XYZ file of C-alpha atoms in Angstrom:
450
model
C 103.854 113.052 106.992
C 104.905 116.313 108.574
C 106.747 116.340 111.898
C 104.478 119.106 113.223
C 101.128 120.469 112.155
C 101.248 123.418 109.734
C 100.031 126.821 110.853
C 97.320 128.197 108.594
C 95.807 130.885 110.788
C 95.298 133.924 108.577
C 96.801 132.261 105.495
C 95.023 132.732 102.181
C 94.149 129.430 100.514
C 92.425 128.459 97.274
C 90.817 125.063 96.671
C 90.313 124.101 93.015
C 87.629 121.509 92.279
C 84.654 121.362 94.629
C 83.492 117.762 94.599
C 83.712 115.583 97.703
C 87.498 115.921 97.978
C 87.373 119.687 97.474
C 84.704 120.178 100.094
C 86.703 118.090 102.580
C 89.796 120.199 101.890
C 87.766 123.398 102.397
C 86.509 122.153 105.760
C 90.009 121.220 106.922
C 91.454 124.585 105.908
C 88.629 126.531 107.545
C 88.978 124.468 110.717
C 92.619 125.559 110.942
C 91.911 129.240 110.488
C 92.715 129.803 106.821
C 90.912 132.398 104.710
C 89.600 130.219 101.879
C 88.333 130.603 98.322
C 86.732 127.623 96.608
C 86.546 127.603 92.820
C 85.221 125.242 90.160
C 84.536 125.338 86.419
C 81.036 123.990 87.091
C 78.148 126.353 87.675
C 76.906 126.789 91.243
C 73.723 124.788 90.628
C 75.852 121.785 89.656
C 77.719 121.766 92.973
C 76.607 120.599 96.452
C 74.367 123.203 98.091
C 76.152 122.494 101.385
C 79.130 124.499 100.123
C 77.148 127.661 100.840
C 77.140 126.893 104.560
C 80.934 127.216 104.742
C 82.572 130.562 105.593
C 84.379 130.817 102.261
C 84.395 132.849 99.077
C 82.859 130.799 96.273
C 83.777 131.302 92.602
C 81.961 129.035 90.123
C 81.480 128.747 86.382
C 85.226 129.224 85.928
C 88.020 130.917 87.858
C 87.529 134.531 86.859
C 87.984 136.840 89.824
C 90.070 134.434 91.928
C 93.008 136.285 93.515
C 95.699 133.807 92.478
C 98.654 136.140 93.086
C 97.538 136.778 96.676
C 97.315 133.134 97.703
C 99.692 131.485 100.165
C 98.437 127.987 99.316
C 96.569 126.413 96.397
C 95.069 122.936 96.874
C 94.023 120.880 93.836
C 91.355 118.195 93.956
C 92.355 114.903 92.275
C 92.174 115.055 88.499
C 92.418 118.852 88.157
C 94.844 119.355 85.254
C 97.474 122.102 85.074
C 96.242 125.513 83.849
C 97.788 128.927 83.456
C 96.541 130.457 86.711
C 98.335 127.813 88.761
C 101.638 128.886 87.282
C 100.783 132.497 88.072
C 100.053 131.615 91.681
C 103.286 129.632 92.034
C 105.309 132.457 90.482
C 103.793 134.868 93.002
C 104.931 132.642 95.871
C 102.004 130.307 96.525
C 102.606 126.650 97.297
C 100.537 124.494 94.907
C 99.782 121.047 96.319
C 97.355 118.163 95.962
C 94.539 117.350 98.361
C 96.257 114.185 99.625
C 99.379 116.207 100.415
C 97.260 118.642 102.436
C 95.647 115.805 104.375
C 98.982 114.151 105.141
C 100.325 117.336 106.769
C 97.639 117.148 109.468
C 97.959 113.439 110.305
C 99.437 112.655 113.696
C 99.499 108.826 113.493
C 101.077 106.322 111.081
C 100.237 106.555 107.384
C 100.001 103.581 105.006
C 99.471 104.069 101.255
C 98.441 101.622 98.532
C 98.830 102.440 94.834
C 98.879 100.631 91.518
C 96.994 100.628 88.250
C 94.862 97.635 89.217
C 93.824 95.927 92.427
C 94.402 98.807 94.809
C 90.852 98.951 96.175
C 90.942 95.254 97.054
C 94.384 95.533 98.650
C 93.497 98.745 100.511
C 90.259 97.333 101.855
C 91.965 94.129 102.973
C 94.799 96.047 104.619
C 92.306 98.213 106.489
C 90.429 95.113 107.610
C 93.619 93.465 108.895
C 94.665 96.595 110.790
C 91.220 96.945 112.363
C 91.120 93.222 113.219
C 94.222 93.862 115.332
C 92.324 96.461 117.375
C 93.461 99.700 115.709
C 90.973 102.421 114.759
C 91.727 102.982 111.085
C 90.699 105.547 108.502
C 90.488 103.924 105.050
C 89.900 106.320 102.188
C 91.306 108.896 99.708
C 90.772 107.359 96.252
C 88.438 104.855 97.894
C 85.469 105.944 100.001
C 85.900 109.050 102.150
C 88.119 111.926 100.937
C 91.656 112.107 102.303
C 91.060 115.368 104.169
C 88.374 113.684 106.270
C 91.108 111.629 107.959
C 92.726 114.347 110.125
C 89.298 115.451 111.317
C 88.591 111.905 112.608
C 91.918 111.482 114.484
C 92.392 107.774 113.657
C 95.060 105.543 115.191
C 96.325 104.794 111.688
C 95.459 106.196 108.259
C 95.317 104.013 105.149
C 95.065 105.815 101.827
C 94.339 104.292 98.456
C 96.236 106.625 96.129
C 95.799 107.185 92.390
C 98.344 108.668 90.029
C 96.343 111.930 90.074
C 96.578 112.052 93.872
C 100.322 111.443 93.737
C 100.893 114.614 91.742
C 102.101 117.635 93.741
C 103.046 115.729 96.913
C 106.355 117.337 97.965
C 106.347 116.097 101.588
C 103.986 113.093 101.442
C 105.692 110.269 103.341
C 103.898 107.018 104.177
C 105.427 104.759 106.811
C 104.455 101.841 104.575
C 103.899 102.338 100.837
C 102.662 99.652 98.429
C 102.794 99.718 94.630
C 100.887 96.716 93.275
C 101.632 97.108 89.559
C 101.969 99.638 86.748
C 100.225 99.107 83.412
C 99.004 101.561 80.775
C 96.171 103.828 81.889
C 95.250 107.522 81.836
C 97.421 108.195 78.797
C 94.949 110.935 77.926
C 96.353 112.743 80.992
C 100.081 111.966 80.838
C 102.377 112.686 77.879
C 103.931 109.217 78.170
C 103.706 105.942 80.070
C 106.978 106.849 81.804
C 105.420 110.001 83.271
C 102.379 108.055 84.433
C 104.702 105.523 86.127
C 106.682 108.353 87.732
C 103.493 109.785 89.246
C 102.665 106.352 90.658
C 106.103 106.189 92.250
C 105.885 109.559 94.002
C 104.538 107.837 97.110
C 108.047 106.480 97.774
C 110.138 109.579 97.130
C 110.233 110.898 100.725
C 110.559 107.605 102.566
C 113.390 107.182 105.056
C 115.239 104.114 106.320
C 112.564 103.779 109.001
C 109.869 103.230 106.341
C 108.911 100.227 104.189
C 108.436 100.136 100.401
C 106.496 97.156 99.005
C 106.518 96.172 95.310
C 106.135 93.061 93.097
C 109.363 91.072 92.825
C 108.962 90.470 89.072
C 108.085 94.025 87.967
C 111.268 95.974 87.236
C 109.427 99.244 86.655
C 107.536 99.065 89.959
C 110.702 98.010 91.799
C 112.580 100.987 90.377
C 109.841 103.349 91.548
C 109.802 101.747 95.012
C 113.509 102.473 95.398
C 113.277 106.195 94.636
C 113.252 106.826 98.386
C 115.170 105.169 101.204
C 112.474 102.800 102.460
C 113.347 99.180 103.224
C 112.273 97.132 100.189
C 109.869 94.222 100.738
C 108.692 92.192 97.740
C 105.718 89.988 96.945
C 105.145 87.391 94.233
C 107.010 84.254 93.166
C 110.348 84.193 94.962
C 109.524 87.354 96.928
C 109.335 87.996 100.640
C 105.623 87.164 100.460
C 104.813 84.512 97.845
C 101.623 82.746 96.815
C 101.480 78.965 97.105
C 98.069 77.695 96.030
C 95.624 79.477 98.313
C 98.273 80.399 100.890
C 100.511 83.437 101.235
C 103.913 82.394 102.561
C 106.116 84.745 104.575
C 109.712 83.892 103.652
C 111.325 85.273 106.805
C 109.313 83.124 109.230
C 107.800 80.400 107.062
C 104.360 81.492 108.306
C 101.510 80.514 105.980
C 98.380 82.645 105.730
C 95.385 80.860 104.232
C 93.130 82.744 101.801
C 90.526 79.966 101.680
C 87.926 81.930 103.615
C 88.772 85.377 102.270
C 86.426 85.428 99.230
C 89.299 86.332 96.887
C 89.181 84.686 93.458
C 91.989 84.563 90.909
C 95.745 84.558 91.261
C 95.943 88.336 90.851
C 93.751 88.791 93.917
C 95.972 86.362 95.811
C 98.904 88.611 94.900
C 96.933 91.656 96.068
C 96.394 89.815 99.338
C 100.118 89.055 99.568
C 100.880 92.766 99.241
C 98.291 93.686 101.873
C 99.631 91.046 104.260
C 103.171 92.339 103.670
C 101.992 95.849 104.568
C 100.127 94.666 107.659
C 103.165 92.740 108.869
C 105.448 95.719 108.154
C 103.123 97.832 110.279
C 103.488 95.317 113.099
C 100.285 93.261 112.926
C 100.820 89.817 114.462
C 100.537 86.629 112.444
C 97.571 85.567 114.599
C 95.670 88.800 113.937
C 96.402 88.583 110.200
C 95.106 84.999 110.068
C 91.943 85.916 111.974
C 91.364 88.990 109.795
C 91.645 86.901 106.622
C 89.059 84.446 107.906
C 86.538 87.269 108.309
C 87.274 89.272 105.151
C 84.751 89.723 102.345
C 85.907 91.216 99.050
C 84.544 94.369 97.435
C 81.848 93.869 94.781
C 82.643 93.777 91.043
C 86.250 92.688 91.569
C 86.333 89.017 90.586
C 83.223 88.235 92.594
C 81.622 84.867 91.953
C 78.199 85.610 90.436
C 77.186 81.950 90.270
C 77.847 78.539 88.786
C 75.685 76.952 86.102
C 76.251 73.360 84.996
C 79.927 73.376 85.831
C 80.646 76.878 84.471
C 81.759 79.565 86.951
C 80.704 83.170 86.268
C 82.918 85.989 87.614
C 81.976 89.664 87.849
C 85.106 91.777 87.324
C 83.258 94.830 86.024
C 85.734 97.138 87.806
C 88.328 96.078 85.181
C 87.949 99.247 83.100
C 91.374 99.073 81.432
C 93.238 96.486 79.392
C 95.803 95.697 82.088
C 93.077 94.802 84.587
C 91.327 92.508 82.108
C 94.600 90.782 81.214
C 95.392 90.234 84.876
C 91.940 88.780 85.553
C 92.021 86.485 82.525
C 95.503 85.164 83.246
C 94.616 84.851 86.922
C 91.736 82.428 86.348
C 92.212 79.137 88.161
C 90.116 77.532 85.400
C 92.058 76.414 82.329
C 89.915 78.409 79.900
C 87.563 81.349 80.049
C 84.943 82.992 77.857
C 85.569 86.719 78.117
C 82.735 89.266 78.078
C 84.328 92.579 77.108
C 83.732 95.979 75.588
C 82.297 99.342 76.491
C 83.643 102.827 75.954
C 87.051 102.588 74.298
C 90.058 104.155 76.073
C 92.030 103.989 72.787
C 94.986 102.021 74.152
C 96.528 98.904 72.643
C 94.728 95.564 72.975
C 97.833 93.510 72.134
C 98.367 92.194 75.664
C 94.710 91.176 75.908
C 94.920 89.291 72.617
C 98.014 87.471 73.879
C 96.168 86.493 77.062
C 93.211 85.261 75.017
C 95.556 83.081 72.961
C 96.621 81.365 76.193
C 93.439 81.341 78.266
C 90.507 82.257 76.018
C 87.752 79.948 74.861
C 85.852 82.739 73.101
C 84.986 86.425 73.434
C 81.571 88.053 73.617
C 81.733 91.741 72.700
C 79.380 94.617 73.399
C 79.433 98.398 73.434
C 81.267 101.099 71.480
C 84.644 99.364 71.520
C 83.367 96.141 69.937
C 84.664 96.910 66.431
C 88.204 97.787 67.592
C 88.325 94.778 69.867
C 87.082 92.435 67.148
C 89.678 93.767 64.725
C 92.455 93.324 67.282
C 91.386 89.785 68.230
C 90.947 88.591 64.655
C 90.711 84.800 64.571
C 92.743 84.163 67.744
C 89.535 82.941 69.424
C 85.903 82.909 68.260
C 84.200 86.296 68.585
C 80.489 87.021 68.928
C 78.570 90.288 69.286
C 75.893 90.700 71.941
C 72.935 93.076 71.975
C 73.087 93.571 75.747
C 74.163 91.935 78.985
C 71.519 89.207 79.082
C 72.355 88.235 75.512
C 76.081 88.322 76.348
C 75.692 85.950 79.310
C 73.599 83.516 77.294
C 76.056 83.519 74.394
C 78.994 83.075 76.760
C 77.340 80.097 78.438
C 76.744 78.424 75.078
C 80.427 78.872 74.226
C 81.722 77.639 77.587
C 82.447 74.038 78.501
C 82.056 72.434 81.932
C 85.036 73.490 84.049
C 85.421 76.807 82.171
C 84.898 80.308 83.509
C 82.794 83.103 82.041
C 84.535 86.344 82.935
C 83.059 89.841 82.738
C 86.278 91.851 82.571
C 85.462 94.535 80.032
C 88.844 96.339 79.506
C 86.732 99.472 78.867
C 84.684 101.955 80.822
C 80.950 101.366 81.246
C 79.624 104.785 80.324
C 78.356 103.931 76.840
C 75.663 101.553 78.158
C 75.551 101.855 81.957
C 75.660 104.514 84.671
C 78.867 103.039 86.072
C 80.797 99.795 86.453
C 78.618 98.813 89.436
C 75.446 98.827 87.370
C 77.216 96.851 84.640
C 78.307 94.222 87.162
C 74.849 94.060 88.736
C 73.239 93.445 85.333
C 75.762 90.645 84.711
C 74.957 88.921 88.008
C 71.218 89.299 87.417
C 71.618 87.691 83.974
C 73.644 84.822 85.479
C 70.989 84.222 88.136
C 68.241 84.261 85.497
C 70.240 81.752 83.457
C 70.632 79.515 86.499
C 66.880 79.614 87.121
C 66.111 78.721 83.525
C 68.548 75.818 83.611
C 66.944 74.580 86.823
C 63.545 74.565 85.178
C 64.918 72.631 82.217
C 66.467 70.067 84.532
C 63.268 69.805 86.577
């Protein structure tokens, strides 16, 4: 967070990538008097028509004709990879930054950031809810919901950003007062040359913290702890033996002995209890009272498709964790089940990572696996005979097969470890189809019993 607002009057700026984040960055730059060019590889008819209402130069279908060497500032939307023109601009004297970095320079209130491979949307949403329950007007966005550059234009009391590894690239001055790193597991290795470089990007949120700031990380994750200590923030830990630990359905604050109940918070699975511990740690670091935290937890409802309870049928609990689009998320969900065993519904578009950790989790917690989608063959080969494996033709078939495999007291867990794009529009549609199939199963069982 900058100590004073930057002066952009008359500066020449380029925004690369013109989706929601790019448009928000354009609006912020224009509002502060910059002369702006927006550019995107997509053709104009594939971009929002509202871009044409902005007083900017628009270059689409590629970047030909953009005056890179004349720019004072280049702002990249999340996910824009490096390309030759960026180096040319930097060599000519332009500052090349990410959209979250731009947003942070115009924030005048406290900034809280939540990162991690898995669980960050749940933790960010809960943190925002706790801050708002204490009477603060909060902006909650960036990787979740509204683009980061919308925040300065709304003048919130406090800004809470969910930050991805992409958004933590090119953030030379980004400095959250409270930064959380939930975990680091393999993901986006099609973008980063190595897991170490992916982890380093995740840790960039800590690099500018001072002794007046707080860095929050899991007590049992050496990699995340190392990243959290790259700056000078005061380290606060969560997890077993940490400053904020989970005891059953309570989060316990070591310093005071305060216990925060999660019973009414609609958060299922131990991993979500740990996400809650991190969010509570951040809220307390920000100065939210124990009473306001407790009241906020009582009124919280979790985001959909993140370990939501889709229903129970004859003693079997069905959980929709469709947002688990990588192996680490599926492993965390499976190991986090409070039930002794689970039937896993998995598969989709393969991200080509290793399934070894998932197979190990299945050996401990799996009753069986129901596979679907493009990744089914690779998954089946990796699982071998560790647990029984069946193939499903679609989601309804998968739910029915999973129920037949499950025993009373088991869970059926949709936690695919893959993206949804081979069979569904997105993970939300996949989760909705799962819940619809569970509800249809429940109705059919009711008829049988009647």
